[in-house]
Short mmCIF file of C-alpha atoms in Angstrom, two decimals:
data_model
loop_
_atom_site.label_atom_id
_atom_site.label_comp_id
_atom_site.label_asym_id
_atom_site.label_seq_id
_atom_site.Cartn_x
_atom_site.Cartn_y
_atom_site.Cartn_z
CA MET A 105 199.90 195.22 15.47
CA ALA A 106 197.15 192.80 14.38
CA ASP A 107 197.17 189.39 16.04
CA LEU A 108 198.86 186.47 14.37
CA ILE A 109 196.29 183.76 13.60
CA VAL A 110 197.68 180.25 13.98
CA ASN A 111 195.32 177.27 13.68
CA GLY A 112 192.43 179.54 14.55
CA GLN A 113 194.14 180.88 17.67
CA ALA A 114 194.92 184.60 17.96
CA ILE A 115 198.50 185.26 19.10
CA PRO A 116 199.04 188.90 20.15
CA LEU A 117 201.99 190.71 18.58
CA ASP A 118 203.60 193.97 19.70
CA GLU A 119 204.00 197.00 17.41
CA ASP A 120 207.23 195.55 16.01
CA GLY A 121 205.57 192.23 15.19
CA PHE A 122 207.30 190.32 18.01
CA LEU A 123 205.31 188.02 20.30
CA GLU A 124 203.72 189.87 23.22
CA ASP A 125 203.98 186.67 25.23
CA THR A 126 207.06 184.57 24.46
CA GLU A 127 205.37 181.57 26.14
CA LEU A 128 202.97 181.29 23.22
CA TRP A 129 205.71 180.24 20.82
CA ASN A 130 205.59 176.87 19.07
CA GLU A 131 206.77 175.58 15.70
CA GLU A 132 203.53 176.53 13.98
CA VAL A 133 203.81 180.06 15.38
CA ALA A 134 207.40 180.18 14.07
CA LYS A 135 206.19 179.29 10.59
CA ALA A 136 203.54 182.00 10.72
CA LEU A 137 206.07 184.56 12.01
CA ALA A 138 208.45 183.55 9.22
CA LEU A 139 205.89 184.64 6.64
CA THR A 140 205.84 188.13 8.21
CA GLU A 141 209.62 188.25 7.71
CA ASP A 142 209.65 187.27 4.02
CA VAL A 143 210.89 183.80 4.84
CA PRO A 144 208.53 181.53 2.89
CA GLU A 145 209.88 178.25 4.23
CA LEU A 146 211.85 177.25 7.30
CA THR A 147 214.64 174.90 6.24
CA GLU A 148 216.83 172.69 8.40
CA GLU A 149 219.40 175.50 8.46
CA HIS A 150 216.79 177.97 9.71
CA TRP A 151 215.82 175.55 12.47
CA LYS A 152 219.44 175.14 13.54
CA VAL A 153 219.59 178.89 14.20
CA ILE A 154 216.09 179.07 15.73
CA ASN A 155 216.74 176.18 18.11
CA TYR A 156 220.07 177.63 19.18
CA LEU A 157 218.44 180.99 19.91
CA ARG A 158 215.65 179.32 21.86
CA ASP A 159 218.04 177.27 23.98
CA TYR A 160 220.09 180.36 24.77
CA PHE A 161 216.99 182.39 25.55
CA ALA A 162 215.67 179.67 27.87
CA LYS A 163 218.95 179.73 29.78
CA PHE A 164 219.75 183.46 29.84
CA GLY A 165 216.56 185.34 28.96
CA VAL A 166 218.16 187.25 26.07
CA ALA A 167 219.65 186.66 22.65
CA PRO A 168 223.32 185.62 22.52
CA MET A 169 226.00 187.92 21.17
CA VAL A 170 225.96 187.70 17.40
CA ARG A 171 229.53 186.41 17.22
CA LYS A 172 228.63 183.51 19.53
CA LEU A 173 225.54 182.69 17.50
CA CYS A 174 227.67 182.50 14.36
CA LYS A 175 230.41 180.44 15.97
CA ASP A 176 228.13 177.94 17.69
CA THR A 177 225.81 177.38 14.72
CA GLY A 178 228.59 177.46 12.12
CA CYS A 179 226.63 180.09 10.13
CA ASP A 180 228.60 183.22 9.33
CA LEU A 181 226.84 186.58 9.41
CA LYS A 182 226.31 186.57 5.65
CA THR A 183 224.52 183.22 5.91
CA ILE A 184 222.37 184.49 8.79
CA TYR A 185 221.30 187.44 6.63
CA GLU A 186 220.53 185.08 3.75
CA LEU A 187 218.36 182.99 6.04
CA PHE A 188 216.79 185.92 7.89
CA PRO A 189 216.85 189.01 5.66
CA SER A 190 216.29 191.49 8.49
CA GLY A 191 219.22 189.99 10.39
CA PRO A 192 220.01 188.12 13.58
CA ALA A 193 218.61 190.71 16.04
CA LYS A 194 215.35 191.26 14.19
CA GLY A 195 214.21 188.47 11.86
CA ALA A 196 215.91 185.55 13.57
CA CYS A 197 214.91 186.61 17.09
CA LYS A 198 211.35 187.34 15.99
CA ILE A 199 210.82 183.95 14.36
CA ALA A 200 212.44 182.21 17.32
CA GLY A 201 209.96 183.92 19.64
CA LEU A 202 212.51 185.97 21.58
CA LEU A 203 212.13 189.51 22.88
CA LYS A 204 213.31 192.21 20.51
CA PRO A 205 216.92 193.20 21.22
CA THR A 206 217.02 196.95 21.86
CA GLY A 207 219.64 199.62 22.50
CA CYS A 208 222.27 200.78 20.02
CA VAL A 209 221.81 197.86 17.64
CA MET B 70 194.36 207.95 20.25
CA SER B 71 193.11 207.15 16.77
CA GLU B 72 196.36 207.48 14.87
CA VAL B 73 199.60 205.64 15.64
CA ARG B 74 202.38 208.12 16.27
CA ILE B 75 205.89 207.73 14.94
CA PRO B 76 207.94 207.01 17.00
CA TYR B 77 205.65 204.70 18.98
CA GLU B 78 204.62 206.05 22.34
CA ALA B 79 205.48 204.21 25.52
CA LYS B 80 202.51 202.74 27.35
CA GLU B 81 201.64 204.09 30.78
CA LYS B 82 202.95 200.99 32.58
CA ASP B 83 206.36 201.54 30.98
CA LEU B 84 206.58 205.09 32.33
CA LYS B 85 206.48 204.04 35.99
CA VAL B 86 210.17 203.31 35.98
CA MET B 87 210.73 207.04 35.35
CA HIS B 88 208.23 208.04 38.02
CA VAL B 89 206.05 209.94 35.58
CA GLY B 90 202.36 209.39 34.97
CA ALA B 91 200.39 209.93 31.77
CA VAL B 92 198.46 213.22 31.78
CA PRO B 93 195.07 212.71 30.05
CA ALA B 94 195.07 214.18 26.53
CA GLU B 95 192.54 216.94 27.30
CA GLU B 96 194.58 218.18 30.26
CA ARG B 97 197.90 218.26 28.41
CA PRO B 98 197.80 221.84 27.04
CA LYS B 99 197.24 223.31 30.51
CA ALA B 100 199.82 221.03 32.11
CA ALA B 101 202.31 221.82 29.33
CA LEU B 102 201.97 225.52 29.94
CA GLU B 103 202.65 225.09 33.65
CA LEU B 104 205.69 222.92 32.93
CA LEU B 105 207.05 225.42 30.41
CA GLY B 106 206.63 228.19 32.96
CA GLU B 107 208.55 226.19 35.55
CA MET B 108 211.32 225.31 33.10
CA LEU B 109 211.81 228.93 32.06
CA LYS B 110 212.59 229.73 35.69
CA TYR B 111 215.59 227.43 35.93
CA LYS B 112 216.67 226.87 32.32
CA ARG B 113 218.18 230.21 31.41
CA SER B 114 219.48 228.85 28.11
CA LEU B 115 215.94 227.93 27.05
CA LYS B 116 214.62 231.41 27.82
CA LEU B 117 217.55 233.03 26.04
CA TYR B 118 217.14 230.90 22.91
CA LEU B 119 213.43 231.65 22.78
CA ASP B 120 214.11 235.37 23.14
CA VAL B 121 217.01 236.09 20.82
CA CYS B 122 216.16 234.40 17.51
CA THR B 123 215.83 236.95 14.70
CA HIS B 124 214.48 234.41 12.17
CA CYS B 125 217.44 235.08 9.90
CA GLY B 126 217.29 231.49 8.65
CA ALA B 127 221.06 230.87 8.72
CA CYS B 128 220.36 227.53 10.40
CA ALA B 129 217.91 226.14 7.85
CA GLU B 130 220.26 224.90 5.14
CA GLN B 131 222.77 223.70 7.73
CA CYS B 132 220.43 221.20 9.37
CA HIS B 133 220.72 217.65 8.03
CA SER B 134 217.20 216.97 9.28
CA TYR B 135 215.78 219.68 7.01
CA LEU B 136 218.17 218.82 4.15
CA GLY B 137 217.20 215.16 4.33
CA THR B 138 213.45 215.42 4.91
CA LYS B 139 212.69 218.78 3.19
CA ASP B 140 210.02 219.24 5.84
CA PRO B 141 209.95 222.97 6.73
CA TYR B 142 209.24 222.18 10.39
CA ASN B 143 212.66 220.54 10.48
CA MET B 144 214.43 223.86 9.94
CA PRO B 145 215.86 224.58 13.41
CA VAL B 146 214.24 228.03 13.38
CA ALA B 147 210.83 226.47 12.66
CA ARG B 148 211.30 223.64 15.13
CA VAL B 149 212.01 226.07 17.94
CA GLU B 150 209.23 228.34 16.70
CA LEU B 151 206.80 225.59 17.78
CA VAL B 152 207.67 226.56 21.35
CA ARG B 153 208.60 230.17 20.75
CA ARG B 154 205.09 231.03 19.62
CA VAL B 155 203.66 229.73 22.89
CA TYR B 156 206.39 231.51 24.82
CA LYS B 157 205.57 234.79 23.05
CA LYS B 158 201.92 234.46 23.93
CA PHE B 159 202.26 233.60 27.59
CA PHE B 160 205.69 234.44 28.94
CA ALA B 161 207.61 236.98 26.87
CA PRO B 162 207.87 240.57 28.05
CA GLY B 163 206.18 243.14 25.81
CA ARG B 164 202.76 244.42 24.86
CA SER B 165 200.16 241.92 23.81
CA PHE B 166 199.34 243.30 20.33
CA LEU B 167 203.01 243.04 19.44
CA ARG B 168 203.08 239.48 20.59
CA ALA B 169 200.33 238.54 18.14
CA TRP B 170 202.30 240.26 15.40
CA GLU B 171 205.31 238.16 16.35
CA GLY B 172 203.34 234.96 15.77
CA ALA B 173 202.25 234.30 19.35
CA LYS B 174 199.85 231.40 19.50
CA ASP B 175 197.69 229.64 22.03
CA ILE B 176 198.54 226.10 23.02
CA ASP B 177 196.33 223.19 22.03
CA GLN B 178 196.54 219.46 21.53
CA GLU B 179 197.82 219.95 17.99
CA THR B 180 200.77 221.97 19.32
CA ILE B 181 201.69 219.08 21.60
CA ASP B 182 201.36 216.60 18.73
CA LEU B 183 203.74 218.75 16.69
CA TRP B 184 206.18 218.91 19.60
CA TYR B 185 206.21 215.13 19.90
CA LYS B 186 206.69 214.67 16.17
CA TYR B 187 209.37 217.28 15.50
CA PHE B 188 211.40 217.12 18.70
CA TYR B 189 211.84 213.45 17.80
CA GLN B 190 213.13 214.41 14.35
CA CYS B 191 215.96 216.50 15.82
CA ASN B 192 219.12 214.49 16.48
CA GLN B 193 220.41 217.02 19.04
CA CYS B 194 223.53 217.25 16.87
CA ARG B 195 224.17 220.97 17.54
CA ARG B 196 225.32 221.75 14.00
CA CYS B 197 222.83 224.63 13.82
CA ALA B 198 224.54 226.22 16.83
CA ILE B 199 227.80 226.48 14.84
CA PHE B 200 226.08 228.57 12.19
CA CYS B 201 223.61 230.61 14.26
CA PRO B 202 224.87 234.21 14.61
CA LYS B 203 223.17 234.31 18.01
CA GLY B 204 224.56 230.96 19.11
CA ILE B 205 221.18 229.31 19.55
CA ASP B 206 221.65 225.62 20.26
CA THR B 207 218.51 223.82 19.16
CA ALA B 208 219.69 220.64 20.88
CA GLU B 209 219.19 222.37 24.22
CA VAL B 210 215.65 223.28 23.23
CA THR B 211 214.96 219.74 22.04
CA ILE B 212 216.32 218.29 25.28
CA ALA B 213 214.11 220.66 27.31
CA MET B 214 211.02 219.96 25.22
CA ARG B 215 211.47 216.21 25.36
CA GLU B 216 211.80 216.57 29.13
CA LEU B 217 208.55 218.52 29.18
CA LEU B 218 206.85 215.87 27.04
CA ALA B 219 208.13 213.16 29.40
CA HIS B 220 206.39 214.92 32.29
CA LEU B 221 203.18 214.74 30.26
CA GLY B 222 203.74 210.99 29.85
CA LEU B 223 204.82 211.35 26.23
CA VAL B 224 207.98 209.27 25.81
CA THR B 225 208.88 206.98 22.94
CA LYS B 226 208.54 203.27 23.51
CA PHE B 227 212.18 202.91 22.49
CA HIS B 228 213.56 205.42 25.01
CA ALA B 229 211.32 204.16 27.85
CA GLY B 230 212.37 200.57 27.16
CA ILE B 231 216.01 201.53 27.44
CA VAL B 232 215.50 203.34 30.74
CA LYS B 233 213.77 200.25 32.09
CA ASN B 234 216.59 197.96 30.94
CA MET B 235 219.20 200.26 32.44
CA LYS B 236 217.46 200.20 35.81
CA THR B 237 216.96 196.46 35.92
CA THR B 238 220.27 195.25 34.45
CA GLY B 239 222.72 198.16 34.32
CA ASN B 240 222.79 198.21 30.53
CA ASN B 241 220.56 199.48 27.73
CA MET B 242 220.13 196.12 26.07
CA GLY B 243 218.73 194.54 29.21
CA THR B 244 221.36 191.80 29.23
CA PRO B 245 221.36 190.07 32.64
CA LEU B 246 224.68 189.44 34.37
CA PRO B 247 224.83 185.66 33.69
CA ALA B 248 224.54 186.37 29.95
CA ILE B 249 227.23 189.06 30.15
CA LEU B 250 229.56 186.67 31.98
CA ASP B 251 228.83 183.92 29.45
CA GLY B 252 229.63 186.33 26.62
CA ILE B 253 232.87 187.45 28.26
CA GLU B 254 234.03 183.88 28.77
CA PHE B 255 233.35 183.24 25.10
CA LEU B 256 235.31 186.35 24.07
CA GLU B 257 238.29 185.28 26.19
CA GLU B 258 238.28 181.98 24.28
CA GLU B 259 238.06 183.89 21.01
CA LEU B 260 241.02 186.07 22.03
CA LYS B 261 243.02 182.97 22.91
CA GLU B 262 242.18 181.36 19.59
CA GLU B 263 243.10 184.48 17.66
CA THR B 264 246.27 185.53 19.47
CA GLY B 265 247.44 182.44 21.36
CA LEU B 266 247.64 184.68 24.45
CA ASP B 267 245.72 184.59 27.71
CA ILE B 268 244.05 187.96 27.46
CA LYS B 269 241.69 188.37 30.39
CA ILE B 270 238.50 190.39 30.63
CA PRO B 271 238.21 190.93 34.38
CA VAL B 272 234.90 191.71 36.08
CA ASP B 273 234.68 193.40 39.51
CA MET B 274 238.41 193.24 40.12
CA GLU B 275 238.94 195.37 43.21
CA GLY B 276 241.87 197.75 43.14
CA ALA B 277 242.18 197.68 39.36
CA GLU B 278 243.63 200.87 37.92
CA VAL B 279 240.92 201.35 35.32
CA LEU B 280 237.18 200.71 35.26
CA PHE B 281 236.32 200.38 31.60
CA ASN B 282 232.74 201.23 30.74
CA PRO B 283 231.77 199.94 27.29
CA SER B 284 228.55 200.33 25.35
CA SER B 285 226.39 197.27 25.88
CA SER B 286 226.23 196.82 22.10
CA ASP B 287 229.99 196.13 22.29
CA LEU B 288 228.94 192.89 23.96
CA PHE B 289 226.34 192.07 21.33
CA THR B 290 227.21 193.28 17.85
CA ASN B 291 230.48 195.25 18.07
CA THR B 292 232.60 192.54 19.66
CA ASP B 293 235.65 193.19 17.44
CA GLY B 294 236.01 196.61 19.00
CA PHE B 295 235.57 195.29 22.51
CA MET B 296 238.18 192.56 21.98
CA SER B 297 240.56 195.22 20.66
CA VAL B 298 240.20 197.17 23.89
CA ALA B 299 241.07 194.03 25.88
CA LYS B 300 244.17 193.57 23.72
CA ILE B 301 245.25 197.18 24.23
CA PHE B 302 244.97 197.00 28.04
CA HIS B 303 246.81 193.68 27.96
CA LYS B 304 249.66 195.04 25.85
CA ALA B 305 249.93 198.25 27.86
CA GLY B 306 250.10 196.18 31.04
CA VAL B 307 247.30 198.10 32.71
CA SER B 308 245.11 196.42 35.31
CA TRP B 309 241.50 196.99 34.29
CA THR B 310 238.06 195.71 35.04
CA LEU B 311 234.45 195.82 34.02
CA SER B 312 231.72 196.32 36.63
CA SER B 313 228.95 193.77 37.10
CA ARG B 314 226.63 196.63 38.07
CA ILE B 315 226.96 198.73 34.95
CA ALA B 316 228.16 197.99 31.44
CA GLU B 317 226.81 201.00 29.63
CA THR B 318 228.40 204.25 28.69
CA ALA B 319 225.37 205.38 26.66
CA ASN B 320 223.32 207.60 28.95
CA PHE B 321 219.91 208.05 27.34
CA GLY B 322 218.82 210.34 30.15
CA LEU B 323 220.74 213.14 28.42
CA PHE B 324 218.30 212.99 25.52
CA PHE B 325 215.08 213.47 27.41
CA HIS B 326 215.07 212.97 31.16
CA GLU B 327 217.59 214.54 33.54
CA PRO B 328 216.73 212.41 36.61
CA THR B 329 217.56 209.33 34.54
CA MET B 330 220.88 210.85 33.49
CA ARG B 331 221.69 211.67 37.09
CA GLU B 332 220.87 208.18 38.31
CA HIS B 333 222.94 206.56 35.57
CA ASN B 334 225.91 208.80 36.44
CA MET B 335 225.56 207.87 40.08
CA LYS B 336 225.56 204.16 39.29
CA LEU B 337 228.86 204.44 37.49
CA MET B 338 230.43 206.69 40.12
CA ASN B 339 229.50 204.26 42.88
CA ALA B 340 230.78 201.28 40.91
CA GLY B 341 234.11 203.07 40.47
CA LYS B 342 234.31 204.06 44.14
CA ASP B 343 233.51 200.59 45.42
CA LEU B 344 236.12 198.98 43.19
CA GLY B 345 238.67 201.61 44.23
CA VAL B 346 239.80 202.38 40.68
CA LYS B 347 242.07 205.30 39.79
CA ARG B 348 240.01 206.38 36.78
CA ILE B 349 237.08 205.44 34.61
CA VAL B 350 237.65 204.97 30.90
CA ALA B 351 234.61 205.49 28.68
CA GLY B 352 234.20 203.37 25.55
CA GLU B 353 232.98 204.39 22.12
CA CYS B 354 229.74 206.32 22.64
CA GLY B 355 229.19 209.92 21.57
CA HIS B 356 226.48 211.27 23.83
CA GLY B 357 227.63 209.12 26.74
CA TRP B 358 230.98 210.80 26.44
CA ARG B 359 229.38 214.25 26.33
CA THR B 360 227.54 213.37 29.51
CA TRP B 361 230.62 212.13 31.37
CA ARG B 362 232.81 215.01 30.22
CA MET B 363 230.37 217.90 30.40
CA PHE B 364 227.70 217.09 32.95
CA THR B 365 228.72 214.42 35.44
CA ASP B 366 231.06 216.47 37.58
CA THR B 367 228.64 219.40 37.65
CA ILE B 368 225.56 217.36 38.42
CA ASN B 369 226.96 214.48 40.48
CA GLY B 370 230.37 215.73 41.48
CA PRO B 371 232.90 216.47 42.66
CA LEU B 372 234.26 213.16 41.43
CA PRO B 373 236.99 211.34 43.32
CA PHE B 374 238.66 210.23 40.07
CA PRO B 375 238.81 211.41 36.46
CA VAL B 376 236.61 210.02 33.71
CA VAL B 377 238.66 209.87 30.52
CA HIS B 378 237.88 208.66 27.04
CA LEU B 379 239.42 205.51 25.63
CA PHE B 380 241.17 207.61 22.96
CA GLU B 381 242.85 209.82 25.56
CA GLU B 382 243.94 206.70 27.43
CA VAL B 383 245.31 205.11 24.25
CA LEU B 384 247.20 208.30 23.32
CA ASP B 385 248.92 208.16 26.70
CA TYR B 386 250.02 204.59 26.03
CA MET B 387 251.27 205.59 22.56
CA ARG B 388 253.23 208.58 23.86
CA ASP B 389 254.75 206.47 26.64
CA GLY B 390 255.76 203.82 24.11
CA ARG B 391 253.69 201.16 25.83
CA ILE B 392 251.92 200.16 22.62
CA GLN B 393 252.83 200.33 18.94
CA PHE B 394 250.79 200.02 15.79
CA ASP B 395 251.62 198.54 12.40
CA LYS B 396 249.61 200.67 10.02
CA THR B 397 250.16 198.33 7.05
CA ARG B 398 247.48 196.12 8.62
CA ASN B 399 244.91 198.79 7.77
CA PRO B 400 245.74 199.40 4.10
CA GLU B 401 242.25 200.43 2.94
CA LEU B 402 241.15 203.97 2.18
CA ILE B 403 239.57 205.06 5.45
CA THR B 404 237.49 208.10 6.34
CA TYR B 405 236.31 209.32 9.71
CA HIS B 406 232.87 210.27 10.96
CA ASP B 407 232.93 212.75 13.85
CA PRO B 408 230.18 211.67 16.25
CA CYS B 409 228.33 214.93 17.01
CA ASN B 410 228.84 214.62 20.72
CA TYR B 411 232.61 214.19 20.31
CA GLY B 412 233.08 216.98 17.77
CA ARG B 413 230.55 219.52 18.94
CA GLY B 414 229.97 218.39 22.47
CA GLY B 415 232.91 216.58 24.00
CA ASP B 416 236.26 218.06 22.91
CA LEU B 417 237.28 214.94 21.04
CA MET B 418 238.29 215.71 17.46
CA ASP B 419 242.08 215.71 17.24
CA GLN B 420 242.66 212.70 19.51
CA PRO B 421 240.98 210.12 17.24
CA ARG B 422 242.78 211.61 14.23
CA GLU B 423 246.15 211.30 15.97
CA ILE B 424 245.39 207.63 16.61
CA LEU B 425 244.24 207.14 13.02
CA ARG B 426 247.48 208.62 11.70
CA ALA B 427 249.33 205.97 13.70
CA CYS B 428 247.25 202.97 12.74
CA VAL B 429 245.91 203.39 9.19
CA GLN B 430 247.80 203.86 5.92
CA ASN B 431 245.36 205.86 3.80
CA PHE B 432 243.17 208.44 5.42
CA VAL B 433 240.80 210.89 3.77
CA GLU B 434 238.64 213.54 5.43
CA THR B 435 235.00 214.01 4.53
CA THR B 436 233.72 217.44 3.46
CA PRO B 437 232.41 218.92 5.69
CA THR B 438 234.34 217.54 8.64
CA LYS B 439 235.15 218.01 12.34
CA GLU B 440 232.71 220.42 14.01
CA TYR B 441 231.01 220.95 10.64
CA SER B 442 230.45 217.22 10.09
CA TYR B 443 226.90 215.96 9.51
CA CYS B 444 225.12 213.74 12.01
CA CYS B 445 224.57 210.06 11.20
CA GLY B 446 220.83 210.63 11.62
CA GLY B 447 220.47 208.31 14.61
CA GLY B 448 221.59 210.80 17.24
CA SER B 449 219.56 211.33 20.41
CA GLY B 450 218.26 207.77 20.17
CA ILE B 451 216.33 207.99 16.90
CA LEU B 452 217.12 204.33 16.27
CA MET B 453 213.65 202.81 16.42
CA ASP B 454 212.59 200.62 13.49
CA GLU B 455 209.26 202.37 13.01
CA ALA B 456 211.13 205.61 12.24
CA MET B 457 213.24 203.95 9.54
CA GLU B 458 212.01 206.16 6.71
CA ILE B 459 212.83 209.31 8.69
CA ARG B 460 216.16 207.87 9.81
CA MET B 461 217.19 207.25 6.22
CA ALA B 462 216.27 210.84 5.30
CA LEU B 463 218.17 212.18 8.32
CA GLY B 464 221.25 210.21 7.26
CA GLN B 465 221.22 211.36 3.63
CA PRO B 466 223.63 214.35 3.90
CA LYS B 467 226.14 212.15 5.75
CA ALA B 468 225.80 209.43 3.12
CA GLU B 469 226.66 211.89 0.35
CA SER B 470 229.69 213.25 2.17
CA VAL B 471 230.99 209.71 2.68
CA ARG B 472 230.28 208.70 -0.93
CA ALA B 473 232.37 211.65 -2.16
CA THR B 474 235.46 210.35 -0.35
CA GLY B 475 235.44 206.98 -2.13
CA ALA B 476 236.49 205.43 1.19
CA GLU B 477 236.29 201.67 1.73
CA ILE B 478 235.98 201.96 5.50
CA LEU B 479 234.03 204.53 7.47
CA CYS B 480 235.40 204.80 10.98
CA ALA B 481 232.55 205.82 13.29
CA PRO B 482 233.49 205.48 16.96
CA CYS B 483 230.05 205.72 18.59
CA ALA B 484 227.54 202.96 19.29
CA ILE B 485 224.56 204.89 17.89
CA CYS B 486 226.49 205.81 14.73
CA LYS B 487 227.56 202.17 14.36
CA ALA B 488 223.92 201.05 14.53
CA GLN B 489 222.65 203.74 12.18
CA LEU B 490 225.34 204.19 9.51
CA PRO B 491 225.42 200.69 7.98
CA VAL B 492 221.67 200.91 7.31
CA VAL B 493 222.01 204.47 5.95
CA MET B 494 224.92 203.59 3.67
CA ASN B 495 223.13 200.53 2.38
CA HIS B 496 219.93 202.50 1.78
CA HIS B 497 221.74 205.27 -0.11
CA LYS B 498 223.92 202.71 -1.94
CA VAL B 499 227.27 203.87 -0.59
CA ASP B 500 229.64 200.91 -0.69
CA VAL B 501 231.53 201.27 2.58
CA LYS B 502 232.11 199.20 5.72
CA VAL B 503 231.45 200.86 9.08
CA LYS B 504 233.89 200.18 11.90
CA GLY B 505 234.77 201.63 15.26
CA LEU B 506 238.19 203.15 15.87
CA SER B 507 238.81 200.35 18.40
CA ASP B 508 238.41 197.80 15.62
CA LEU B 509 241.12 199.54 13.57
CA MET B 510 243.39 199.90 16.60
CA GLY B 511 242.98 196.20 17.35
CA ARG B 512 243.93 195.20 13.81
CA ALA B 513 247.06 197.38 13.85
CA LEU B 514 248.19 196.69 17.41
CA ILE B 515 251.52 194.88 17.65
CA LEU B 516 250.96 192.37 20.42
#
C-alpha cells in the first residue's frame, strides 16, 4: 500500500494499511491513520482506547482480548464500533499502531 | 509481478518458516509439472478424481462458490478441469490425438495464475462430493493443488502468517504466553464476578484428566464460549488443563501444507503426553476437528490417548447426570449451522443437535441442513480482508438459508464460521446473532 505521509515524512504501510514498523507510531501518525479508517477526528474517548491498546501492546506485544479492552476502558463493544467503524481488531488496532490481529477473527 | 493478486501472496521471507523457497515465475510451469507428476504417484485420490469425471455437471449448481459468485470457473467440474487438462496432456493413459479432443492443454504461467486464484475460491467444503455420482471430492483436489502451489512459493500472506504464528507461539493469533496468562487471569475474575464461584482455568496442570485445546480466537473474541467450557468442567468435576505450548485446535496445515499439519499434530500429542492426560478434548473448530478425528492417528499415531470433541465430552456428562441445563434461559428461536468439517468431514452432526435439544427452547433447522448444509464461505482459511468481496459472495447461499428460518440466533460452533458469518449476515442484511454452541450451553448450564 502507498506510504502514509505525515509532516512530509513517508511512513510505510503494509497491504492492509497497518504500519510496517510499529516503532514509527506517534500521535500525528495516529491522526493520519484515523483518516484512512473513516474516523475524521480523534476525540478524548478515542484516545482512551488508543492509549489502553498501546500500553497493553508495549507490555505484551499483542492486542488484549476484546472483553478486557471493553472492561478496562469502560467502552462496550457497541461504543468501540461507533468509535472505530471497522472494529477493535482492525480500526482500533490500526490507529493505535499495533500489528494486525490475525487468525479466526 | 505487475498486478496484485487476491488473496495477497506471502513474501519470500515469510515462506522460510515452511521450508519452501519461491520458484522464479518463468520456471514455475516446468516445476509445477514435475510436482504434479510426483503427487500423482502417491496421491491416488487425486489421480482417480482427475480420471473419472464425466463432466455431467451435477456438481455445478450444488457449489455455493459458483452459486454465490456466478463465475463459471467456480463450478467444481471447471475448477478441477484447470488441473485435469494438464493431466490429460502429460500424464493420462491414451492416445495423444484423443487427449487433445478431451481438452488437454499445455501448462503456462496463466494456468498457474488460474490455479492460485480459483483454488483459493474453494472452501474445501466437500458439498460437491455429496452430489457427484462418481464421488469426486473437489476439496481433496484443492488441498493437493494448494500444496503444489506452496512448493512453488505461492502461499497466501494470511496462511503463511498463521503458520509462522503457530510455530513461534503455539497459536494462530501469535499471542505470546504472558498475554495468554494475563487473559486467563482476567477471565477467572470475570467468572468469579458472574457466578460468585472460584472457577479455575488451569494451565500445565500435570496429571489432569483432560487437556482442553481451544481455538486461539476463544481467548480473543469468543470469550463467552471459552468461559462456558470452564463452567462445564467445573460443574462436572473434571480435572482439566490448558497447555502453555499449544492453545490452538485450528490446524491450517490441513488446508495447504501437510508438513505443517503433521508438526501441529505432533505439538499437541507431545503436550498431552508430557502432562500425562487421559484424553484431549478439542474445542469449537471445524477443520481442526476433521484433522484430529480423521488424520492425526493415521499420520502421527498410534496415539496413547483418545482425542474427543467437546460435544462428545459434554454428552457423556449429560448422560451421566453430571450436568443439567435449564433451556428456558435460551428462549430465542435458534437455528444451527453445520460446520462443513463436522457434517461432511468429522462425524459430528447428531451430537450438537442432542445438546441443543437439551439447552434451547425453540429450535429450527435450515434448509438444506446436515450434510447438505452450505458452507459459511470462510472455510479453508478464506478469511483475509482483501478477499472480502469474494467472501461475501461465497456466504450468500448460507445467508439465504438462514434468513428463511427467521431465527434470532445462529449457532455456529466453529471459529472460522464465527469469524465469517457475522460479516456475511450483516452484508446480506440477515438480522441474526451468531454464537457458538458453548455460549448457549454456558447460558443454560445449572451451576
